[in-house]
Amino acid sequence: MSHAEASHHRVAWRLTPARWVVAILSVLAIAVSVWQLEAERTGVLIEPVPGTGTTPATVYRLPDAGPAPVVIVSHGFAGSRPLMQASSLTLARAGYNAVAFDYEGHGKNPEPMSGDLDSPEGTALLLMAETERVIDAALAQPWADGRVAILGHSMGSYIAVRQAVVDERLEATVAVSMSNDSITATEPPNLLMIQGEWEGRLIPDARDALHLADPDAAFGDTVGDPAEGNARRAVLAPNVEHVGIIWSPFMLREARAWLDATFGRESAGEVAKMGGWVALLLTGIVALGWPLARLRERTHDPRPEPLSRRRFLVVALLPALVVPLALAPVDTHLLPVLVAEYLAMHFAAYGLLSLALLWWWGEVRWPGRAEAGRILVLAGLVAFYGICVFGLAMDRYVTSFYPIPIRLLIICAMALGTVPFMLADSLMVEGGRAPLWRSVTARGAFLVSLGVATALDFERLFFLLVILPVVLLFFLLFGMMGGWVGRASARPAGAGIGLGLFLAWALGVTFPMFQAV
């Protein structure tokens, strides 16, 4: 390679002092967070529970301890066992046998959800039957003393309450972020309801359920006696919403105390403090992307002229109007995931229309073979960082992120849509070099288009509303990271393709599988 070629494509190994500071602080944040999160697991035996069939179940317990009560830990919609680790570890360290499992369609469970999602006698009954199988298997283990309770979050709390109403073995129920119409003044026995202070819509549900037992009771009051099995209590976990409550120390202390009162036990010590460390760990991984983005070969080709304002607005807004209307009549059921086919088609149509407009105006240029190779290498590195670095932290401490084989098909199908979409997005915002208002406009228009699609067919596409916060969070965190990579490498296509692969993976592993029957 000549000196001119070497200067044309050189590696920017030198970091500015600011990037060095961010790199060092990010590594420290990651190291300290991992140390603290692993410390929460120290001294707790974590092993599979046999006898649950295809349902993956894990027990968290103290090693070499005698038989003790079992607490079934039930996750919410789109959750999995790792998401409930704070509860499982807290209860295990208190001497309970915490048994967490993945519901059908979730996490590592190969069986899709089925039945009628809208009917109390549909999917819910199937999930209750699965919960009962896990209870049976747990009580058959030598570490179980025959007593059992259940703790559930969101969807898991709905199933937990209904199961406790019909299963006399369950001596107590901890319902976190609860909404349920099966509660009476006496059923289920020993019910603790914990709502987040910022869960405004759910707070009246707990209050109304408490008033069935005592119309004068208020949050923080205990009605009845847990030792007698007739108690009711409702509390508000301060400063948390629907997700943050999972890691709330207040929630964990209340749950542990309620179970202690039910089983006549006393627990001391700290509850698992994971939420802050998880946030610091993920922040450190994302922030580390800023200095790492400079450690790649940079092209010094002349920067293309930015899109004119008019052309940008056409590319950003026209697909948001056209795609929901064009896809409204299309109804397919090819993939065993709720709204997966539609979402993949929406991404694909949106991205391809945007790319077609950019190509029509001469804004898309095919790279030469050498440059195409560099773009693909960059895309691979971006995808690797998201899936294997960020993903490793997610899988161990947050939620199931590495798929069972059946989900690989879902990821590939999703990538057919997310890759052209994120490629077009990255080109529109010039790899992060465009003004901020353009990024906000382009990504906001896409979110609006999903809202329009849902409004056009609310019954079929309702679950797109669940995806909206996920996509928004992706734009905020990894859209920013894509901008770092795009600006540092001057290869927006590489950043866009890599982010498209990562987005396909994230959606493919987290959204529940569902097979209508």
Short mmCIF file of C-alpha atoms in Angstrom, two decimals:
data_model
loop_
_atom_site.label_atom_id
_atom_site.label_comp_id
_atom_site.label_asym_id
_atom_site.label_seq_id
_atom_site.Cartn_x
_atom_site.Cartn_y
_atom_site.Cartn_z
CA MET A 1 0.00 0.00 0.00
CA SER A 2 1.35 3.40 -0.99
CA HIS A 3 1.78 6.26 1.45
CA ALA A 4 -1.19 7.99 -0.18
CA GLU A 5 -3.35 4.90 0.27
CA ALA A 6 -2.20 4.54 3.85
CA SER A 7 -3.25 8.10 4.59
CA HIS A 8 -6.51 7.51 2.73
CA HIS A 9 -7.44 4.64 5.08
CA ARG A 10 -5.70 4.92 8.43
CA VAL A 11 -6.49 3.57 11.85
CA ALA A 12 -7.31 6.16 14.47
CA TRP A 13 -5.69 4.42 17.46
CA ARG A 14 -5.00 7.67 19.28
CA LEU A 15 -7.70 8.69 21.69
CA THR A 16 -8.25 12.19 22.96
CA PRO A 17 -7.86 12.75 26.72
CA ALA A 18 -11.65 12.95 27.05
CA ARG A 19 -12.09 9.57 25.38
CA TRP A 20 -9.40 8.05 27.61
CA VAL A 21 -11.24 9.34 30.68
CA VAL A 22 -14.54 7.90 29.46
CA ALA A 23 -12.87 4.59 28.61
CA ILE A 24 -11.29 4.27 32.05
CA LEU A 25 -14.47 5.29 33.89
CA SER A 26 -16.56 2.91 31.77
CA VAL A 27 -14.27 -0.04 32.46
CA LEU A 28 -14.30 0.78 36.17
CA ALA A 29 -18.10 1.01 36.16
CA ILE A 30 -18.36 -2.35 34.40
CA ALA A 31 -15.87 -4.03 36.74
CA VAL A 32 -17.42 -2.68 39.95
CA SER A 33 -20.95 -3.53 38.77
CA VAL A 34 -20.05 -7.11 37.86
CA TRP A 35 -18.24 -7.51 41.19
CA GLN A 36 -21.29 -6.32 43.12
CA LEU A 37 -23.78 -8.34 41.08
CA GLU A 38 -21.73 -11.51 41.44
CA ALA A 39 -21.46 -10.86 45.18
CA GLU A 40 -25.27 -11.05 45.36
CA ARG A 41 -25.06 -14.61 44.03
CA THR A 42 -22.27 -15.69 46.38
CA GLY A 43 -23.32 -18.39 48.82
CA VAL A 44 -26.50 -19.26 46.92
CA LEU A 45 -26.80 -22.57 45.10
CA ILE A 46 -28.47 -22.11 41.71
CA GLU A 47 -29.47 -25.32 39.94
CA PRO A 48 -32.19 -26.76 37.67
CA VAL A 49 -35.36 -28.24 39.11
CA PRO A 50 -36.07 -31.70 37.67
CA GLY A 51 -39.50 -32.98 36.78
CA THR A 52 -40.95 -29.83 35.18
CA GLY A 53 -41.19 -31.24 31.65
CA THR A 54 -40.38 -28.70 28.95
CA THR A 55 -40.65 -25.79 31.42
CA PRO A 56 -37.18 -24.51 32.41
CA ALA A 57 -37.13 -24.03 36.19
CA THR A 58 -34.33 -23.02 38.55
CA VAL A 59 -34.08 -23.21 42.32
CA TYR A 60 -32.14 -20.64 44.33
CA ARG A 61 -31.32 -22.01 47.79
CA LEU A 62 -28.72 -22.19 50.51
CA PRO A 63 -26.41 -25.20 50.12
CA ASP A 64 -26.43 -27.87 52.82
CA ALA A 65 -29.57 -26.39 54.41
CA GLY A 66 -32.38 -28.57 55.65
CA PRO A 67 -35.85 -28.71 54.10
CA ALA A 68 -37.55 -25.30 53.93
CA PRO A 69 -40.63 -23.67 52.40
CA VAL A 70 -40.80 -23.24 48.63
CA VAL A 71 -41.62 -19.89 47.03
CA ILE A 72 -42.62 -20.05 43.36
CA VAL A 73 -41.35 -16.94 41.51
CA SER A 74 -43.48 -15.99 38.51
CA HIS A 75 -42.34 -13.42 35.93
CA GLY A 76 -44.40 -10.99 33.87
CA PHE A 77 -45.21 -10.69 30.18
CA ALA A 78 -42.05 -10.73 28.02
CA GLY A 79 -40.00 -11.54 31.13
CA SER A 80 -37.97 -14.57 32.20
CA ARG A 81 -36.18 -16.08 35.20
CA PRO A 82 -33.20 -13.65 35.22
CA LEU A 83 -35.55 -10.67 35.47
CA MET A 84 -36.77 -11.96 38.85
CA GLN A 85 -33.31 -12.66 40.28
CA ALA A 86 -33.55 -9.98 42.96
CA SER A 87 -36.58 -11.73 44.45
CA SER A 88 -35.09 -15.20 44.03
CA LEU A 89 -31.76 -14.28 45.64
CA THR A 90 -33.36 -12.34 48.50
CA LEU A 91 -35.63 -15.25 49.38
CA ALA A 92 -32.85 -17.82 49.01
CA ARG A 93 -30.59 -15.91 51.39
CA ALA A 94 -33.50 -15.80 53.84
CA GLY A 95 -33.59 -19.59 53.84
CA TYR A 96 -36.39 -20.19 51.35
CA ASN A 97 -36.22 -22.34 48.25
CA ALA A 98 -37.03 -19.84 45.50
CA VAL A 99 -38.14 -21.63 42.33
CA ALA A 100 -38.24 -19.41 39.24
CA PHE A 101 -39.37 -20.64 35.83
CA ASP A 102 -39.99 -19.47 32.28
CA TYR A 103 -43.62 -19.48 31.22
CA GLU A 104 -44.58 -20.96 27.86
CA GLY A 105 -43.46 -18.63 25.08
CA HIS A 106 -40.92 -16.87 27.30
CA GLY A 107 -37.19 -17.08 27.88
CA LYS A 108 -35.77 -20.56 27.26
CA ASN A 109 -39.16 -22.29 27.17
CA PRO A 110 -39.53 -24.01 23.76
CA GLU A 111 -43.32 -24.26 23.98
CA PRO A 112 -45.23 -21.24 22.64
CA MET A 113 -48.11 -19.65 24.50
CA SER A 114 -51.48 -20.72 23.15
CA GLY A 115 -55.17 -20.32 23.79
CA ASP A 116 -57.27 -17.17 23.83
CA LEU A 117 -55.31 -14.25 25.27
CA ASP A 118 -58.47 -12.24 25.87
CA SER A 119 -60.42 -14.91 27.72
CA PRO A 120 -60.00 -15.69 31.43
CA GLU A 121 -60.57 -19.32 30.44
CA GLY A 122 -58.01 -19.28 27.63
CA THR A 123 -54.26 -18.69 27.89
CA ALA A 124 -54.50 -17.95 31.61
CA LEU A 125 -55.75 -21.47 32.39
CA LEU A 126 -52.87 -23.00 30.43
CA LEU A 127 -50.34 -20.88 32.34
CA MET A 128 -52.01 -21.87 35.61
CA ALA A 129 -51.64 -25.53 34.66
CA GLU A 130 -47.97 -24.92 33.95
CA THR A 131 -47.58 -23.19 37.32
CA GLU A 132 -49.18 -26.18 39.01
CA ARG A 133 -46.70 -28.55 37.33
CA VAL A 134 -43.81 -26.45 38.65
CA ILE A 135 -45.32 -26.49 42.16
CA ASP A 136 -45.68 -30.28 41.97
CA ALA A 137 -42.07 -30.72 40.87
CA ALA A 138 -40.72 -28.34 43.51
CA LEU A 139 -42.60 -30.00 46.37
CA ALA A 140 -41.25 -33.39 45.27
CA GLN A 141 -37.64 -32.29 45.89
CA PRO A 142 -35.78 -33.28 49.08
CA TRP A 143 -35.11 -29.63 49.95
CA ALA A 144 -38.86 -28.84 50.17
CA ASP A 145 -40.61 -29.18 53.54
CA GLY A 146 -44.13 -29.32 52.07
CA ARG A 147 -45.03 -25.64 52.54
CA VAL A 148 -45.32 -23.38 49.52
CA ALA A 149 -46.16 -19.78 48.58
CA ILE A 150 -46.02 -17.81 45.34
CA LEU A 151 -44.69 -14.41 44.25
CA GLY A 152 -45.56 -12.94 40.87
CA HIS A 153 -45.00 -9.72 38.94
CA SER A 154 -47.49 -8.19 36.47
CA MET A 155 -48.83 -11.05 34.33
CA GLY A 156 -47.17 -13.39 36.80
CA SER A 157 -49.13 -11.81 39.66
CA TYR A 158 -52.38 -12.35 37.75
CA ILE A 159 -51.58 -16.04 37.31
CA ALA A 160 -50.30 -16.31 40.89
CA VAL A 161 -53.51 -14.93 42.39
CA ARG A 162 -55.75 -17.12 40.27
CA GLN A 163 -53.66 -20.20 41.05
CA ALA A 164 -53.71 -19.44 44.78
CA VAL A 165 -57.50 -19.21 44.71
CA VAL A 166 -57.84 -22.80 43.45
CA ASP A 167 -54.69 -24.42 44.89
CA GLU A 168 -55.05 -24.96 48.64
CA ARG A 169 -51.34 -25.75 48.98
CA LEU A 170 -50.40 -22.10 48.42
CA GLU A 171 -50.35 -20.52 51.87
CA ALA A 172 -49.45 -16.97 50.77
CA THR A 173 -49.38 -14.83 47.64
CA VAL A 174 -47.20 -11.80 46.96
CA ALA A 175 -48.72 -9.94 43.99
CA VAL A 176 -46.41 -7.27 42.57
CA SER A 177 -47.86 -4.75 40.08
CA MET A 178 -51.17 -6.54 40.37
CA SER A 179 -54.44 -6.28 38.49
CA ASN A 180 -56.90 -9.08 39.17
CA ASP A 181 -60.65 -9.65 39.40
CA SER A 182 -60.41 -13.05 41.14
CA ILE A 183 -59.79 -11.60 44.60
CA THR A 184 -62.47 -11.83 47.28
CA ALA A 185 -62.49 -10.84 50.94
CA THR A 186 -60.94 -14.20 51.86
CA GLU A 187 -59.37 -15.61 48.69
CA PRO A 188 -56.57 -16.10 48.03
CA PRO A 189 -55.29 -16.59 51.59
CA ASN A 190 -52.61 -14.25 52.96
CA LEU A 191 -52.48 -11.81 50.06
CA LEU A 192 -49.84 -9.06 49.92
CA MET A 193 -50.27 -6.52 47.12
CA ILE A 194 -47.32 -4.29 46.21
CA GLN A 195 -47.80 -1.55 43.60
CA GLY A 196 -45.24 0.97 42.45
CA GLU A 197 -45.81 4.55 43.54
CA TRP A 198 -45.67 5.56 39.86
CA GLU A 199 -48.10 2.86 38.67
CA GLY A 200 -51.10 5.17 38.80
CA ARG A 201 -53.38 2.90 36.79
CA LEU A 202 -52.79 -0.11 39.06
CA ILE A 203 -52.96 1.59 42.46
CA PRO A 204 -56.81 1.59 42.64
CA ASP A 205 -56.85 -2.17 41.95
CA ALA A 206 -54.90 -2.89 45.13
CA ARG A 207 -56.95 -0.42 47.16
CA ASP A 208 -60.22 -1.95 45.97
CA ALA A 209 -59.01 -5.47 46.75
CA LEU A 210 -57.95 -4.40 50.24
CA HIS A 211 -61.34 -2.77 50.85
CA LEU A 212 -63.07 -6.09 50.19
CA ALA A 213 -61.68 -7.22 53.54
CA ASP A 214 -61.94 -3.88 55.34
CA PRO A 215 -63.50 -0.77 53.75
CA ASP A 216 -61.56 1.46 56.14
CA ALA A 217 -58.12 -0.04 55.49
CA ALA A 218 -55.43 2.08 53.84
CA PHE A 219 -52.10 1.38 52.17
CA GLY A 220 -49.69 0.12 54.81
CA ASP A 221 -52.41 -1.48 56.93
CA THR A 222 -52.57 -5.21 57.57
CA VAL A 223 -56.04 -6.73 57.84
CA GLY A 224 -56.24 -10.10 59.59
CA ASP A 225 -53.40 -12.32 60.80
CA PRO A 226 -50.89 -14.00 58.46
CA ALA A 227 -50.41 -16.78 61.01
CA GLU A 228 -54.12 -17.58 60.68
CA GLY A 229 -54.07 -17.44 56.88
CA ASN A 230 -56.66 -14.67 56.58
CA ALA A 231 -54.46 -11.58 56.16
CA ARG A 232 -54.56 -8.79 53.58
CA ARG A 233 -52.05 -5.99 53.06
CA ALA A 234 -51.41 -3.43 50.31
CA VAL A 235 -48.37 -1.16 50.08
CA LEU A 236 -46.84 1.30 47.62
CA ALA A 237 -43.16 0.88 46.73
CA PRO A 238 -41.73 4.42 46.61
CA ASN A 239 -40.24 6.00 43.49
CA VAL A 240 -40.66 3.05 41.12
CA GLU A 241 -42.79 2.15 38.11
CA HIS A 242 -43.79 -1.12 36.47
CA VAL A 243 -40.28 -2.37 35.72
CA GLY A 244 -38.22 -0.69 38.43
CA ILE A 245 -40.35 -2.32 41.13
CA ILE A 246 -38.71 -5.65 40.30
CA TRP A 247 -35.47 -4.41 41.91
CA SER A 248 -37.06 -2.25 44.62
CA PRO A 249 -35.48 -2.96 48.05
CA PHE A 250 -38.78 -1.87 49.64
CA MET A 251 -40.69 -4.47 47.63
CA LEU A 252 -38.16 -7.18 48.52
CA ARG A 253 -38.30 -6.40 52.24
CA GLU A 254 -42.11 -6.39 52.25
CA ALA A 255 -42.28 -9.70 50.38
CA ARG A 256 -39.77 -11.37 52.69
CA ALA A 257 -41.50 -10.08 55.83
CA TRP A 258 -44.90 -11.29 54.56
CA LEU A 259 -43.60 -14.79 53.93
CA ASP A 260 -41.86 -14.83 57.31
CA ALA A 261 -45.14 -13.90 59.00
CA THR A 262 -46.96 -16.64 57.09
CA PHE A 263 -44.47 -19.38 57.89
CA GLY A 264 -43.48 -18.25 61.38
CA ARG A 265 -39.90 -17.46 60.44
CA GLU A 266 -37.54 -14.54 61.06
CA SER A 267 -35.15 -13.23 58.42
CA ALA A 268 -32.41 -10.68 58.88
CA GLY A 269 -29.82 -9.10 56.63
CA GLU A 270 -29.89 -7.05 53.48
CA VAL A 271 -32.09 -7.77 50.51
CA ALA A 272 -30.53 -8.10 47.05
CA LYS A 273 -29.53 -4.68 45.74
CA MET A 274 -29.24 -5.22 42.01
CA GLY A 275 -31.16 -2.45 40.24
CA GLY A 276 -28.56 0.30 40.60
CA TRP A 277 -25.69 -2.00 39.70
CA VAL A 278 -27.53 -3.30 36.63
CA ALA A 279 -28.13 0.28 35.49
CA LEU A 280 -24.47 1.19 36.07
CA LEU A 281 -23.26 -1.92 34.23
CA LEU A 282 -25.38 -1.28 31.14
CA THR A 283 -24.50 2.43 31.18
CA GLY A 284 -20.81 1.55 31.34
CA ILE A 285 -21.09 -0.83 28.38
CA VAL A 286 -22.91 1.76 26.28
CA ALA A 287 -20.51 4.57 27.28
CA LEU A 288 -17.49 2.42 26.42
CA GLY A 289 -18.73 2.45 22.84
CA TRP A 290 -17.71 6.11 22.51
CA PRO A 291 -13.93 5.61 22.83
CA LEU A 292 -14.06 2.20 21.13
CA ALA A 293 -15.65 3.80 18.08
CA ARG A 294 -12.33 5.55 17.39
CA LEU A 295 -10.38 2.29 17.21
CA ARG A 296 -11.45 1.52 13.68
CA GLU A 297 -10.21 2.33 10.22
CA ARG A 298 -11.62 5.62 8.98
CA THR A 299 -12.31 6.53 5.39
CA HIS A 300 -11.25 9.95 4.19
CA ASP A 301 -13.45 9.96 1.11
CA PRO A 302 -15.08 13.34 0.62
CA ARG A 303 -18.16 13.67 2.76
CA PRO A 304 -21.33 13.45 0.65
CA GLU A 305 -23.53 16.47 0.48
CA PRO A 306 -26.22 16.27 3.18
CA LEU A 307 -29.82 15.76 2.18
CA SER A 308 -31.69 18.95 1.52
CA ARG A 309 -34.36 19.78 4.06
CA ARG A 310 -37.14 19.00 1.58
CA ARG A 311 -35.73 15.62 0.59
CA PHE A 312 -35.05 14.68 4.18
CA LEU A 313 -38.62 15.44 5.22
CA VAL A 314 -39.99 13.39 2.31
CA VAL A 315 -37.81 10.37 3.20
CA ALA A 316 -38.56 10.70 6.91
CA LEU A 317 -42.30 11.31 6.73
CA LEU A 318 -43.64 9.64 3.59
CA PRO A 319 -43.05 6.05 4.82
CA ALA A 320 -44.75 6.91 8.11
CA LEU A 321 -47.92 7.69 6.13
CA VAL A 322 -47.72 5.05 3.41
CA VAL A 323 -46.55 1.92 5.26
CA PRO A 324 -49.34 1.60 7.87
CA LEU A 325 -51.99 2.10 5.18
CA ALA A 326 -50.35 -0.30 2.73
CA LEU A 327 -49.93 -3.08 5.30
CA ALA A 328 -53.32 -2.71 6.99
CA PRO A 329 -54.99 -5.42 4.84
CA VAL A 330 -52.07 -7.85 5.23
CA ASP A 331 -52.64 -10.57 7.83
CA THR A 332 -50.17 -13.45 8.07
CA HIS A 333 -49.36 -16.02 10.74
CA LEU A 334 -46.01 -17.41 9.63
CA LEU A 335 -43.95 -16.88 12.79
CA PRO A 336 -44.78 -18.18 16.29
CA VAL A 337 -44.41 -14.76 17.89
CA LEU A 338 -47.08 -12.17 18.64
CA VAL A 339 -47.20 -9.53 15.84
CA ALA A 340 -43.72 -10.64 14.65
CA GLU A 341 -44.68 -10.98 10.98
CA TYR A 342 -46.31 -7.57 10.92
CA LEU A 343 -43.41 -5.91 12.71
CA ALA A 344 -40.86 -7.47 10.34
CA MET A 345 -42.92 -6.36 7.32
CA HIS A 346 -43.33 -2.87 8.77
CA PHE A 347 -39.58 -2.52 9.30
CA ALA A 348 -38.86 -3.91 5.81
CA ALA A 349 -41.40 -1.79 3.94
CA TYR A 350 -40.36 1.33 5.85
CA GLY A 351 -36.67 0.75 5.23
CA LEU A 352 -36.98 -0.28 1.59
CA LEU A 353 -39.19 2.69 0.74
CA SER A 354 -36.72 5.04 2.43
CA LEU A 355 -33.77 3.43 0.61
CA ALA A 356 -35.64 3.62 -2.71
CA LEU A 357 -36.20 7.35 -2.25
CA LEU A 358 -32.55 7.89 -1.34
CA TRP A 359 -31.44 5.85 -4.37
CA TRP A 360 -33.82 7.74 -6.68
CA TRP A 361 -32.17 11.00 -5.68
CA GLY A 362 -28.68 9.57 -6.02
CA GLU A 363 -28.02 9.60 -2.29
CA VAL A 364 -27.13 5.87 -2.15
CA ARG A 365 -23.83 4.90 -3.76
CA TRP A 366 -22.64 1.33 -4.16
CA PRO A 367 -19.19 0.95 -2.59
CA GLY A 368 -16.29 -0.80 -4.26
CA ARG A 369 -15.35 -4.32 -3.19
CA ALA A 370 -12.70 -3.22 -0.71
CA GLU A 371 -14.90 -0.58 0.88
CA ALA A 372 -17.85 -2.99 1.00
CA GLY A 373 -15.65 -5.39 2.95
CA ARG A 374 -14.74 -2.66 5.42
CA ILE A 375 -18.43 -1.76 5.85
CA LEU A 376 -19.35 -5.39 6.57
CA VAL A 377 -16.49 -5.78 9.06
CA LEU A 378 -17.66 -2.65 10.85
CA ALA A 379 -21.24 -3.93 10.84
CA GLY A 380 -20.05 -7.21 12.33
CA LEU A 381 -18.18 -5.43 15.11
CA VAL A 382 -21.20 -3.28 15.97
CA ALA A 383 -23.47 -6.34 16.04
CA PHE A 384 -20.90 -8.30 18.07
CA TYR A 385 -20.65 -5.55 20.67
CA GLY A 386 -24.42 -5.40 21.04
CA ILE A 387 -25.12 -9.13 21.03
CA CYS A 388 -22.05 -10.52 22.78
CA VAL A 389 -21.03 -7.73 25.17
CA PHE A 390 -24.26 -5.89 26.01
CA GLY A 391 -26.14 -9.15 25.48
CA LEU A 392 -23.95 -11.12 27.90
CA ALA A 393 -24.74 -8.64 30.67
CA MET A 394 -28.43 -8.77 29.81
CA ASP A 395 -28.58 -12.56 29.80
CA ARG A 396 -26.88 -12.98 33.16
CA TYR A 397 -28.40 -10.13 35.13
CA VAL A 398 -31.54 -8.85 33.39
CA THR A 399 -33.44 -11.17 31.07
CA SER A 400 -32.93 -14.13 28.77
CA PHE A 401 -30.97 -12.82 25.77
CA TYR A 402 -29.40 -15.89 24.16
CA PRO A 403 -31.99 -17.81 22.19
CA ILE A 404 -33.15 -21.38 22.02
CA PRO A 405 -32.92 -22.75 18.44
CA ILE A 406 -36.51 -21.97 17.42
CA ARG A 407 -35.92 -18.27 18.06
CA LEU A 408 -33.03 -18.15 15.56
CA LEU A 409 -35.62 -18.39 12.77
CA ILE A 410 -37.49 -15.47 14.31
CA ILE A 411 -34.28 -13.42 14.53
CA CYS A 412 -33.45 -14.10 10.86
CA ALA A 413 -36.95 -13.13 9.76
CA MET A 414 -36.82 -9.98 11.84
CA ALA A 415 -33.43 -9.06 10.37
CA LEU A 416 -34.97 -8.98 6.88
CA GLY A 417 -36.84 -5.93 8.11
CA THR A 418 -34.60 -4.32 10.71
CA VAL A 419 -31.43 -4.29 8.58
CA PRO A 420 -32.86 -2.23 5.67
CA PHE A 421 -34.67 -0.02 8.19
CA MET A 422 -31.59 0.78 10.28
CA LEU A 423 -29.48 1.15 7.12
CA ALA A 424 -31.90 3.77 5.79
CA ASP A 425 -32.07 5.42 9.22
CA SER A 426 -28.28 5.69 9.45
CA LEU A 427 -28.01 7.12 5.94
CA MET A 428 -30.77 9.65 6.64
CA VAL A 429 -29.02 10.97 9.74
CA GLU A 430 -25.62 10.78 8.00
CA GLY A 431 -24.20 8.38 10.55
CA GLY A 432 -24.86 10.80 13.39
CA ARG A 433 -23.52 13.91 11.65
CA ALA A 434 -26.93 15.38 10.83
CA PRO A 435 -28.52 17.94 13.17
CA LEU A 436 -30.26 16.46 16.20
CA TRP A 437 -33.70 17.53 14.98
CA ARG A 438 -33.33 15.22 11.99
CA SER A 439 -32.65 12.19 14.19
CA VAL A 440 -35.63 13.05 16.38
CA THR A 441 -37.88 13.58 13.36
CA ALA A 442 -36.87 10.39 11.55
CA ARG A 443 -37.17 8.11 14.56
CA GLY A 444 -40.22 9.85 15.95
CA ALA A 445 -41.99 9.38 12.61
CA PHE A 446 -41.32 5.64 12.76
CA LEU A 447 -42.75 5.37 16.26
CA VAL A 448 -45.81 7.32 15.12
CA SER A 449 -46.20 4.92 12.19
CA LEU A 450 -46.38 1.98 14.62
CA GLY A 451 -49.03 3.87 16.57
CA VAL A 452 -51.02 4.50 13.39
CA ALA A 453 -50.77 0.83 12.44
CA THR A 454 -52.09 -0.17 15.86
CA ALA A 455 -54.99 2.28 15.60
CA LEU A 456 -55.96 0.87 12.19
CA ASP A 457 -56.23 -2.69 13.57
CA PHE A 458 -56.18 -2.42 17.35
CA GLU A 459 -57.40 -5.93 18.10
CA ARG A 460 -54.74 -7.65 15.97
CA LEU A 461 -51.82 -5.29 16.58
CA PHE A 462 -52.40 -4.25 20.19
CA PHE A 463 -49.09 -5.79 21.25
CA LEU A 464 -47.21 -3.29 19.07
CA LEU A 465 -47.84 -0.86 21.93
CA VAL A 466 -45.71 -3.11 24.14
CA ILE A 467 -42.88 -2.88 21.60
CA LEU A 468 -42.92 0.92 21.36
CA PRO A 469 -40.96 1.51 24.61
CA VAL A 470 -38.42 -1.14 23.56
CA VAL A 471 -37.80 0.54 20.20
CA LEU A 472 -37.66 3.97 21.85
CA LEU A 473 -35.04 2.74 24.34
CA PHE A 474 -33.07 1.21 21.46
CA PHE A 475 -33.09 4.54 19.61
CA LEU A 476 -31.97 6.44 22.71
CA LEU A 477 -29.11 4.10 23.65
CA PHE A 478 -27.94 2.42 20.48
CA GLY A 479 -28.96 5.14 18.07
CA MET A 480 -26.53 7.29 20.02
CA MET A 481 -23.88 4.56 19.81
CA GLY A 482 -24.49 4.24 16.08
CA GLY A 483 -23.85 7.97 15.79
CA TRP A 484 -20.50 7.57 17.56
CA VAL A 485 -19.50 4.79 15.18
CA GLY A 486 -20.80 6.60 12.10
CA ARG A 487 -18.98 9.84 12.92
CA ALA A 488 -15.75 8.10 13.89
CA SER A 489 -15.61 5.80 10.86
CA ALA A 490 -17.44 7.97 8.31
CA ARG A 491 -19.24 4.74 7.31
CA PRO A 492 -22.90 5.16 8.27
CA ALA A 493 -23.84 2.02 6.34
CA GLY A 494 -21.67 -0.13 8.61
CA ALA A 495 -23.24 1.31 11.74
CA GLY A 496 -26.75 0.92 10.30
CA ILE A 497 -26.36 -2.71 9.23
CA GLY A 498 -24.79 -3.64 12.56
CA LEU A 499 -27.54 -1.96 14.55
CA GLY A 500 -30.16 -3.64 12.36
CA LEU A 501 -28.74 -7.07 13.21
CA PHE A 502 -28.65 -6.22 16.90
CA LEU A 503 -32.22 -4.90 16.88
CA ALA A 504 -33.43 -8.09 15.18
CA TRP A 505 -31.71 -10.15 17.85
CA ALA A 506 -33.11 -8.07 20.73
CA LEU A 507 -36.68 -8.30 19.43
CA GLY A 508 -36.37 -11.96 18.50
CA VAL A 509 -35.25 -13.11 21.94
CA THR A 510 -37.51 -11.03 24.15
CA PHE A 511 -41.01 -11.06 22.68
CA PRO A 512 -43.19 -14.06 23.63
CA MET A 513 -43.81 -16.90 21.21
CA PHE A 514 -47.48 -17.56 20.57
CA GLN A 515 -49.30 -20.20 18.55
CA ALA A 516 -53.04 -19.80 18.14
CA VAL A 517 -55.06 -23.00 18.47
#
